[in-house]
Coordinates of C-alpha atoms in Angstrom, one line a residue:
Chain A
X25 CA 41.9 6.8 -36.3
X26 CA 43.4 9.1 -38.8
X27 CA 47.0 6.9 -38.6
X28 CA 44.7 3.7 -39.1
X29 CA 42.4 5.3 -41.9
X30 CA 45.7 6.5 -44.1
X31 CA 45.7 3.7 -45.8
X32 CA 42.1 3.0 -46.1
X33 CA 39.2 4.8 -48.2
X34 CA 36.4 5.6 -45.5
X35 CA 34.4 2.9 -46.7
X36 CA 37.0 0.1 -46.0
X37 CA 37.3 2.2 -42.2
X38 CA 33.3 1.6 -42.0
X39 CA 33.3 -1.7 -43.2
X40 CA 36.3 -3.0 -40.8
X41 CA 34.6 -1.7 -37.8
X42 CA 31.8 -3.5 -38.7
X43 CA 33.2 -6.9 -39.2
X44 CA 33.5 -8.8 -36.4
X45 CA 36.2 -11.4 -35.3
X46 CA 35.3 -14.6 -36.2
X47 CA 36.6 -18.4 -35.6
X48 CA 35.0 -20.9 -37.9
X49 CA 35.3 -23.4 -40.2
X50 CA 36.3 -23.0 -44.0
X51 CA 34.4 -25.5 -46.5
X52 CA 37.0 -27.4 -48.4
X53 CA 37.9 -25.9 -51.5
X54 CA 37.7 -22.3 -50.3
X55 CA 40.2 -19.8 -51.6
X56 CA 41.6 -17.9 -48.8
X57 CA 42.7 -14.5 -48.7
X58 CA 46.4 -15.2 -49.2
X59 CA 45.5 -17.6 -52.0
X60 CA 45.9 -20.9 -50.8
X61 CA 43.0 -23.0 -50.9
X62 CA 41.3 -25.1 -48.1
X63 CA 42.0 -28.6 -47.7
X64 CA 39.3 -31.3 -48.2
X65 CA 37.0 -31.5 -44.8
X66 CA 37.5 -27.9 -44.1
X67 CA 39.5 -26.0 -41.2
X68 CA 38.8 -24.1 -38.5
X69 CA 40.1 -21.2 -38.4
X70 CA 39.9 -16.9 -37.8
X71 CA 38.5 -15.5 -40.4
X72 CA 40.0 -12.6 -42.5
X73 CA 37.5 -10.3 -44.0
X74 CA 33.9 -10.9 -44.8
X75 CA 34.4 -12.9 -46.9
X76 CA 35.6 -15.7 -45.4
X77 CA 32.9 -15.0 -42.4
X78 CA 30.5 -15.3 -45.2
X79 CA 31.7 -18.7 -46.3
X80 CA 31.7 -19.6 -42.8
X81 CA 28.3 -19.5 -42.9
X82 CA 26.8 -21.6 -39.6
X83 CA 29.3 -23.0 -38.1
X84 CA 31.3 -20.0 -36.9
X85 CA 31.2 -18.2 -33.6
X86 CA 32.2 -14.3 -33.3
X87 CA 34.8 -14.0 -30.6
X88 CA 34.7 -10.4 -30.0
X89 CA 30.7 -10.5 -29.2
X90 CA 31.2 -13.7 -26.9
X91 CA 34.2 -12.6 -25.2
X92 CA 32.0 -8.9 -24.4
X93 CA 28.9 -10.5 -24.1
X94 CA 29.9 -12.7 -21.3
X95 CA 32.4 -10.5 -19.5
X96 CA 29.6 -8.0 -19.3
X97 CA 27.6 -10.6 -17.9
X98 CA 30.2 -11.6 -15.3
X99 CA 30.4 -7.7 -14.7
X100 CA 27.0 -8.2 -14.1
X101 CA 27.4 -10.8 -11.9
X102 CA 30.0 -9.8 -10.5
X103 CA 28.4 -6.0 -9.1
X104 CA 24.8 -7.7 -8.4
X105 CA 26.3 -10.6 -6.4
X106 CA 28.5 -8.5 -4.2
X107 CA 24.7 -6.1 -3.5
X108 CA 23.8 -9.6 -2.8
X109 CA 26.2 -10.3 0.0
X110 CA 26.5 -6.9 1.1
X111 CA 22.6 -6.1 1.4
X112 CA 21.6 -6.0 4.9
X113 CA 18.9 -4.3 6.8
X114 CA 21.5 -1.5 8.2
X115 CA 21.4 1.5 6.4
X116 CA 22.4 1.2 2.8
X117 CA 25.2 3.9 1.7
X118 CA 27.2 4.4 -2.1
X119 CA 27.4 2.1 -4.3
X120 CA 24.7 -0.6 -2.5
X121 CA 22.2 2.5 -2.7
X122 CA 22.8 2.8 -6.0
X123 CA 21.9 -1.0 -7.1
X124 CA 19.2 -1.2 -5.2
X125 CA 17.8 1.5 -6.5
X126 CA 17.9 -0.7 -9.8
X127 CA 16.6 -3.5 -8.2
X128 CA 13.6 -2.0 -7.2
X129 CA 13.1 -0.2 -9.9
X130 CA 12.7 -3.5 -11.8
X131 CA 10.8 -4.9 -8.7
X132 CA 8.3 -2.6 -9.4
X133 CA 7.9 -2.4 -13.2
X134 CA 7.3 -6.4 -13.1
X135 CA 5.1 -5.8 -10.0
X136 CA 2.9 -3.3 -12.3
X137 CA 3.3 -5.6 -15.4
X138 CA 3.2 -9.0 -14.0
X139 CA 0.5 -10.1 -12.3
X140 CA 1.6 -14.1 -12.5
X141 CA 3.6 -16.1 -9.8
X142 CA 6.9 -16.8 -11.0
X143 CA 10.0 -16.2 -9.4
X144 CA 11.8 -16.7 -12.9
X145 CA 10.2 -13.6 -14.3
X146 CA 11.9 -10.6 -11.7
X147 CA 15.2 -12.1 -11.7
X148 CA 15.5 -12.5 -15.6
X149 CA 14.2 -8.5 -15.9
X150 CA 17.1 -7.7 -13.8
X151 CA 19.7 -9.9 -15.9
X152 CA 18.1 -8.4 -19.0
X153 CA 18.1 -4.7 -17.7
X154 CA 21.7 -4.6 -16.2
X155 CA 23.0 -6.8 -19.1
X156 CA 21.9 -4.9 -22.1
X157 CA 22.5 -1.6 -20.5
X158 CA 26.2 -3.0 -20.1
X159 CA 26.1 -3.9 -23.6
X160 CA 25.1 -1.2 -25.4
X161 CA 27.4 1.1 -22.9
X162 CA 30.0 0.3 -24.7
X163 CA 28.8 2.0 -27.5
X164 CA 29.9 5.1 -26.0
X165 CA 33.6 4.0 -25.9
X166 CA 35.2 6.3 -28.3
X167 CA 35.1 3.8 -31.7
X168 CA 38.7 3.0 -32.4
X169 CA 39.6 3.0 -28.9
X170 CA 39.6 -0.7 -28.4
X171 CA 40.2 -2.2 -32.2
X172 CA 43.0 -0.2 -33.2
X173 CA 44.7 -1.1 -29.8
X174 CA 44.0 -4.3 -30.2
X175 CA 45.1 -4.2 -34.0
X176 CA 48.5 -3.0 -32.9
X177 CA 48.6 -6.1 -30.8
X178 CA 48.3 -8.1 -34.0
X179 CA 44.0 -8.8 -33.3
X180 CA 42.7 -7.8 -37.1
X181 CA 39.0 -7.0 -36.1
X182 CA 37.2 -6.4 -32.9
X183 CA 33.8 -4.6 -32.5
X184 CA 33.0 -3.9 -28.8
X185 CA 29.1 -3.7 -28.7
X186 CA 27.7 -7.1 -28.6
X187 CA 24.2 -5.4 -29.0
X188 CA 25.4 -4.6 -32.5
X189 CA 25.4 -8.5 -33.2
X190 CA 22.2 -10.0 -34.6
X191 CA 23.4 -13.0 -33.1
X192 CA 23.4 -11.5 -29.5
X193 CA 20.3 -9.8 -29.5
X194 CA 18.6 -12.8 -31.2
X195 CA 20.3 -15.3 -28.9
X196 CA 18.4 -13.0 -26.1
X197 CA 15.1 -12.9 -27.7
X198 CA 14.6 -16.5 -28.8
X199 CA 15.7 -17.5 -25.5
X200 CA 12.8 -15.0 -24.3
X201 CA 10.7 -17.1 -26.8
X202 CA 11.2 -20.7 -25.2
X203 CA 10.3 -19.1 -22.1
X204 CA 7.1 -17.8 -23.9
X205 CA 6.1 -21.1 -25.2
X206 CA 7.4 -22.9 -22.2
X207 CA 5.1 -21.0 -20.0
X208 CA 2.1 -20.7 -22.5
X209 CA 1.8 -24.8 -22.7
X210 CA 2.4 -25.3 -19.0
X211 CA -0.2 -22.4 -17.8
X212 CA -3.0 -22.7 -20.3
X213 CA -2.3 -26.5 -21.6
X214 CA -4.9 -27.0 -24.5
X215 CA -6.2 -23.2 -23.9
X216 CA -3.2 -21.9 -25.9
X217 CA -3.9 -24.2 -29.1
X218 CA -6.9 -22.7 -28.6
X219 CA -5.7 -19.3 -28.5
X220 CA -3.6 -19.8 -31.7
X221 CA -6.5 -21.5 -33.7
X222 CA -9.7 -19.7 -32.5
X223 CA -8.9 -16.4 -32.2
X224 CA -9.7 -13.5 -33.6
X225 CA -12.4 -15.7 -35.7
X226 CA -14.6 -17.9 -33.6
X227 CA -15.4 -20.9 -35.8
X228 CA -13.8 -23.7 -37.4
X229 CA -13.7 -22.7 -40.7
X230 CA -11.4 -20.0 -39.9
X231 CA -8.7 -22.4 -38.0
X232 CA -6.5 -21.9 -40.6
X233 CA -6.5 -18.2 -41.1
X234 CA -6.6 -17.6 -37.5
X235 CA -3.6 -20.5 -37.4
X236 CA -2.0 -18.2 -39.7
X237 CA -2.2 -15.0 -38.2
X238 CA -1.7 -16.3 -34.8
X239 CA 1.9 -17.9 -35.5
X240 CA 2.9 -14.8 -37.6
X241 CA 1.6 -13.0 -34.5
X242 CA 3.7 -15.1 -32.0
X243 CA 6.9 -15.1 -34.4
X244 CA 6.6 -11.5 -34.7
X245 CA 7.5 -11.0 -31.0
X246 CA 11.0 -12.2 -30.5
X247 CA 11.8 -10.8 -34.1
X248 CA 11.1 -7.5 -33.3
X249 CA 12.8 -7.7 -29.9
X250 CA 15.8 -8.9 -31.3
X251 CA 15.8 -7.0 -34.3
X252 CA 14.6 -3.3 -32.3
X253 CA 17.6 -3.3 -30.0
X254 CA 20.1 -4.5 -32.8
X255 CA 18.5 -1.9 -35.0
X256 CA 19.0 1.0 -32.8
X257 CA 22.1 -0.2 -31.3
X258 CA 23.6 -1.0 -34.7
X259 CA 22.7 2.6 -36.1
X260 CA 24.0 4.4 -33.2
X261 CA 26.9 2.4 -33.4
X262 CA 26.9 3.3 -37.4
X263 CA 27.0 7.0 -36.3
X264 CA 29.7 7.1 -34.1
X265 CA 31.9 5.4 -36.9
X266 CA 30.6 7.9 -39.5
X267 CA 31.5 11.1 -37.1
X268 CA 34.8 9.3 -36.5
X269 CA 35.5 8.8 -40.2
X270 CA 34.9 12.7 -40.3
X271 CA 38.0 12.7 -38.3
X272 CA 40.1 12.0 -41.5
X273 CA 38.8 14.4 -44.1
X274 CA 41.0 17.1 -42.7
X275 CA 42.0 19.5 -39.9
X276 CA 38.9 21.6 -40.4
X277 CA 36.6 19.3 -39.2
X278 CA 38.0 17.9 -36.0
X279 CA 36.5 20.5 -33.9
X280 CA 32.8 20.0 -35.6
X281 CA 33.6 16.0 -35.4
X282 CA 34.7 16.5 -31.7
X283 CA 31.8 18.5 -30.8
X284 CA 29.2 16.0 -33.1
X285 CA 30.8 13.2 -31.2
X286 CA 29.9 14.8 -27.9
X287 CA 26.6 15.6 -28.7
X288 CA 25.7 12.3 -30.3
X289 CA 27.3 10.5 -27.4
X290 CA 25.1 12.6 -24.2
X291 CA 21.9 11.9 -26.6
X292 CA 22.8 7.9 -26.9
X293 CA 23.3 7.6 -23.3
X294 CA 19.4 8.1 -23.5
X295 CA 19.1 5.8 -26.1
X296 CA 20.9 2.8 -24.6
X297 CA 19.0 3.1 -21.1
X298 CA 15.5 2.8 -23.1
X299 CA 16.7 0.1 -25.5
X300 CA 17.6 -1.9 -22.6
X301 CA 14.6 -0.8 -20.3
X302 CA 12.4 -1.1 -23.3
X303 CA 13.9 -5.2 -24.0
X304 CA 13.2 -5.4 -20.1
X305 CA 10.0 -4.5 -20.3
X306 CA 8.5 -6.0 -23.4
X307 CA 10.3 -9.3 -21.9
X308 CA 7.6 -9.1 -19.2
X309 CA 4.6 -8.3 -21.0
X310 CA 5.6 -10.7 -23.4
X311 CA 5.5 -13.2 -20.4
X312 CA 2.6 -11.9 -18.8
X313 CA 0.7 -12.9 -22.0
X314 CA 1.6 -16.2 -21.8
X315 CA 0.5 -16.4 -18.4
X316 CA -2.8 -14.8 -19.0
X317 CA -5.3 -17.3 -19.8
X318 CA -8.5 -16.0 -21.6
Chain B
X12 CA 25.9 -9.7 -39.7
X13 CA 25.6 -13.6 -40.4
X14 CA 23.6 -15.6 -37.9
X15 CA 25.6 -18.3 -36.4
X16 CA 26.9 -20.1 -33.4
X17 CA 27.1 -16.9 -31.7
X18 CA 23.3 -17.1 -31.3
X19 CA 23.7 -20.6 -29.6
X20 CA 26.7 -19.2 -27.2
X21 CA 24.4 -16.3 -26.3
X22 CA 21.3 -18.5 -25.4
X23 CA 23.7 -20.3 -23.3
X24 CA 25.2 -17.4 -21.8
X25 CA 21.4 -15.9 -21.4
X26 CA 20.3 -18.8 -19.7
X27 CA 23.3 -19.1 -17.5
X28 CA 23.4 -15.7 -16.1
X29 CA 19.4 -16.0 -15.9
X30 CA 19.9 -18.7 -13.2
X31 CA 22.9 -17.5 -10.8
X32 CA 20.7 -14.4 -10.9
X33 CA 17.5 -16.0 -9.9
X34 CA 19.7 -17.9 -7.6
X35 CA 22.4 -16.4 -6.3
X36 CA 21.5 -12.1 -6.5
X37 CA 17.4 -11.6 -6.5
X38 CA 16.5 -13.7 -3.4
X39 CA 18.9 -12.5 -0.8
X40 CA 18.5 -8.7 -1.9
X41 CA 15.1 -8.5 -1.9
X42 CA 14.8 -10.6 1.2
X43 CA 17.1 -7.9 2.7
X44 CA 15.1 -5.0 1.4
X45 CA 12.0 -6.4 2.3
X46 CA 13.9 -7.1 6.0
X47 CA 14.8 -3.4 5.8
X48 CA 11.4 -1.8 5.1
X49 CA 9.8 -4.4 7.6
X50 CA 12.9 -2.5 9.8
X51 CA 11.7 1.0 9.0
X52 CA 7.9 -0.1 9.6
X53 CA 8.5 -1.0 13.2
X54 CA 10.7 2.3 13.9
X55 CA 7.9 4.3 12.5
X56 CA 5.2 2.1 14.7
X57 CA 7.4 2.5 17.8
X58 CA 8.4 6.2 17.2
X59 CA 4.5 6.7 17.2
X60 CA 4.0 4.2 20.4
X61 CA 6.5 6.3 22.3
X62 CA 4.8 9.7 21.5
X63 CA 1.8 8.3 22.9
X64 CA 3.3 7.4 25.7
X65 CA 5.0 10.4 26.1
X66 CA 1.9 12.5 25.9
X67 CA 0.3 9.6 28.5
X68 CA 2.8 10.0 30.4
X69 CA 2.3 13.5 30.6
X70 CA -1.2 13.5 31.2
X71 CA -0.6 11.5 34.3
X72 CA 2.0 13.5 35.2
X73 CA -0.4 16.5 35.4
X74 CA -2.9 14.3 37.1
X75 CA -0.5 13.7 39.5
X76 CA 0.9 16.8 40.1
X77 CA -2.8 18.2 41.0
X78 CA -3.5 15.1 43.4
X79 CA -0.1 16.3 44.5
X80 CA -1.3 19.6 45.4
X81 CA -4.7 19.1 46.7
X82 CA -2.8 16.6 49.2
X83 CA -0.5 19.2 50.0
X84 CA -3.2 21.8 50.7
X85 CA -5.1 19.1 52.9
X86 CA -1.9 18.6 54.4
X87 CA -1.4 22.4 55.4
X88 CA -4.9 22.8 56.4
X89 CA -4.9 19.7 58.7
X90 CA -1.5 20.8 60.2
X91 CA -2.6 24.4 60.7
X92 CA -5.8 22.8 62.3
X93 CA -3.4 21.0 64.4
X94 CA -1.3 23.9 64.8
X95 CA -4.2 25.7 66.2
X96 CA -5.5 23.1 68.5
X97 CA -2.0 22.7 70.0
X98 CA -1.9 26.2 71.2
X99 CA -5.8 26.5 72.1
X100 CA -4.8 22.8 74.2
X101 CA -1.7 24.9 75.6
X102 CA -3.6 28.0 76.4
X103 CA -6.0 25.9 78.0
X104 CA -3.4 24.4 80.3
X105 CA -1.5 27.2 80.8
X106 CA -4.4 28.8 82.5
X107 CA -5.1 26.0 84.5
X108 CA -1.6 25.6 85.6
X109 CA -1.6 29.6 86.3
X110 CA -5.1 28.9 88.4
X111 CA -3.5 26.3 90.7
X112 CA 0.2 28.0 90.3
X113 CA -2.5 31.5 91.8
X114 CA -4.4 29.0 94.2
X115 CA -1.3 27.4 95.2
X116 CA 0.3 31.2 96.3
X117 CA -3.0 32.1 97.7
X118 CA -3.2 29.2 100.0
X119 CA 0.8 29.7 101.0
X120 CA -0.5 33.4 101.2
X121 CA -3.1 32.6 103.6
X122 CA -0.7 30.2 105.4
X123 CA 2.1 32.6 105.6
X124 CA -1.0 35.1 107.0
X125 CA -2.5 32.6 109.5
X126 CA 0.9 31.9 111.3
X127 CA 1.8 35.2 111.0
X128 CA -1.5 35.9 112.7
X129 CA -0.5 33.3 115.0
X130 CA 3.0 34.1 115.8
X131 CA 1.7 37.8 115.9
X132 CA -1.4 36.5 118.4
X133 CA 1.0 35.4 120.6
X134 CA 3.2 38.3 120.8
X135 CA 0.2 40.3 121.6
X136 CA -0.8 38.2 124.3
X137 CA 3.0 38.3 125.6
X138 CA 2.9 42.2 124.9
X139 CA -0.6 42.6 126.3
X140 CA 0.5 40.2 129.5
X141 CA 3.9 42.2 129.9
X142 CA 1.6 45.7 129.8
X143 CA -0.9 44.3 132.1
X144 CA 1.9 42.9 134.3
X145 CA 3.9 46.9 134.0
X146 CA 0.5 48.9 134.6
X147 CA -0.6 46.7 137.1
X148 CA 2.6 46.8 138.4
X149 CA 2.1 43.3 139.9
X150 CA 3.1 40.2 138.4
X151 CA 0.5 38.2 137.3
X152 CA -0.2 34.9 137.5
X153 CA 0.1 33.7 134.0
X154 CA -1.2 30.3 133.9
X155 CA -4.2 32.1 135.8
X156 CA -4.5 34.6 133.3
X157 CA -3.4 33.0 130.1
X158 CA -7.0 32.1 129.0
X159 CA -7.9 35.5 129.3
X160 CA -4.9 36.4 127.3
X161 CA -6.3 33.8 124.7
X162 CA -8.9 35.3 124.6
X163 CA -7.8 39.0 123.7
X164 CA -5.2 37.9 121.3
X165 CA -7.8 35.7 119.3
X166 CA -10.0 38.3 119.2
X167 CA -7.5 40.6 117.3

């Protein structure tokens, strides 16, 4: 960290671990950062810096959060699918113990929640549970571990949490959303235009306001899932860069920095365990609702 | 932090790890816990069936034992009853046999007395004839006298 942040004030250090790699397409036009300008029609391309991310704008896709995002997955995957074929009625030992101890643990939370039939809605608590926990574990590798490795291997930027992405935890929490509205229509049918246009007033004057309140209402729900575990994840994340920055103002405060560092990382495991619990569980009372018809 | 395809890729990714989970992980782990605790259950049920019998089992066992017993006593008691009637049976034939073993001797007794009587009748007739004959100092007739002789000897 201190060879990478020589060169670089600390707020060019906290701004390049906050930029993620990205491949996208350049409007014609554009000047890039080694001054050539961008054909007619665009390229695609990596971008370097912000900047060019920025003028990006849609159509570009951040490598580092996909390539995490889904190898955590397939870790995910991957562990649950070997339970799967290992999981037998003998006595369970080590690691089998271990997961299904997870496994029931969600059992039961959507058992208390949940009072629907769905097989969709146990499965997809797991996935979420395991999978953000996965994700926001990598916050606790050390910061510059894996981008300045990767720098040296000629990769400019490279942030590790995909829980730190908007994008991600959006991606996640619309998807959550469909599922809502999916399973609102097909449970209540009409009883959920209902819900959105006679509640909380009971008349038809008020459609509109309760229209209103109602959509803000629904909206509201994936935003703040989204939005609460990027928030978290993405200050925690902010933390870790700022202690490590603390690394390059000088000999006297490594040992404070080191120490900081510790004690920010044991308190964070506790933080990324009820981030992803807490996106597991609003999931299923978020589902439940729509389930629930009044 | 701009929003872009990364959100679609995720929503993708979401979906498709949503699916091999409810697919491929949830149904065959649970089924196997749910195999497991159904495992457990009967254990526990059987575990509990078996200390019953047990403690059956040893209820009848002391039942038995004590039929056991009281047979045995009946046994010994009938046996000594036996036992007793053998040697009353025994004692009862012993006597006899001693009565006709005594009765048997007496008669031989009294045999062995009446020919002895006889045998000694007879000498005493010969004795008493060969006196007569030595104080008489004759010979006499014996088939004359013999009656006579009879006589004297039987009345001895």
């Amino acid at each position: 960290m201190a060879a990478a942040g020589e060169t670089q004030t600390i707020s060019e250090y906290i701004v390049h671990h906050l930029t993620n790699l990205t491949y996208g397409k350049l409007p014609g036009g554009f000047e890039r950062y080694d001054g050539s300008v961008v054909p007619d029609g665009g390229v695609w391309t990596m971008a370097h810096g912000g900047a060019e991310a920025s003028a990006m704008g849609f159509m570009a896709i951040h490598v580092d959060s996909m390539i995490w995002s889904i190898g955590l997955g397939l870790v995910f995957c991957w562990l649950f699918r070997g339970l799967a074929r290992k999981a037998e009625s003998g006595v369970p030992s080590g690691l089998v113990n271990a997961l299904e101890m997870i496994v029931e643990f969600v059992d039961n939370t959507v058992k208390d929640t949940f009072h629907g039939h769905n097989k969709l809605v146990a499965p997809l608590a797991l996935t979420i549970f395991v999978w953000v926990f996965l994700m926001n574990l990598m916050d606790l590798v050390p910061v510059d571990l894996v981008p300045y490795t990767l720098m040296l291997l000629g990769v400019e930027y490279h942030k590790i949490v995909p829980s730190t992405d908007p994008n991600i935890t959006m991606g996640m929490a619309l998807g959550i959303f469909i599922l809502m509205l999916y399973y609102s229509i097909k449970i209540k049918g009409f009883g959920f235009v209902k819900e959105l246009t006679m509640n909380p007033f009971n008349h038809w004057a008020f459609i509109p306001v309760n229209l209103f309140m109602e959509v803000v209402g629904l909206l509201a729900k994936p935003f703040s899932l989204g939005l609460r575990l990027f928030g978290n994840m993405y200050a925690g994340e902010m933390i870790f860069i700022l202690i490590a920055a603390l690394f390059s103002a000088g000999l006297m405060w490594m040992v404070p920095a080191g120490l900081m560092q510790i004690g920010w990382a044991i308190f964070h495991i506790l933080v990324i365990t009820l981030q992803a619990f807490i996106f597991m569980v609003l999931t299923i009372v978020y589902l439940s609702m729509a389930h629930e018809d009044h | 932090m701009n929003i872009n395809l990364t959100l679609i890729g995720q929503m993708l990714a979401f979906a498709g790890f949503v699916l091999f989970c409810m697919k491929y992980v949830w149904p065959p782990i649970l089924a196997a816990m749910a195999e497991r605790e159904q495992k457990i259950a009967d254990g526990l049920a059987a575990a509990d069936r078996a200390s019953h019998d047990l403690e059956l089992a040893q209820e009848k066992a002391v039942e038995r034992l004590k039929e056991a017993k009281t047979e045995a006593a009946g046994i010994v008691d009938s046996a000594n009853k036996r036992a007793n009637q053998i040697v009353e049976e025994a004692k009862d034939a012993a006597l006899v046999e001693a009565e006709r073993v005594k009765a048997a001797a007496q008669a031989e007794i009294e045999q062995e007395t009446n020919r002895a009587r006889e045998t000694l009748r007879g000498q005493v007739a010969a004795l008493s004839l060969a006196g007569a004959e030595k104080v008489l100092g004759a010979e006499i007739d014996q088939s004359a006298h013999n009656a006579l002789v009879e006589k004297l000897a039987s009345e001895l």
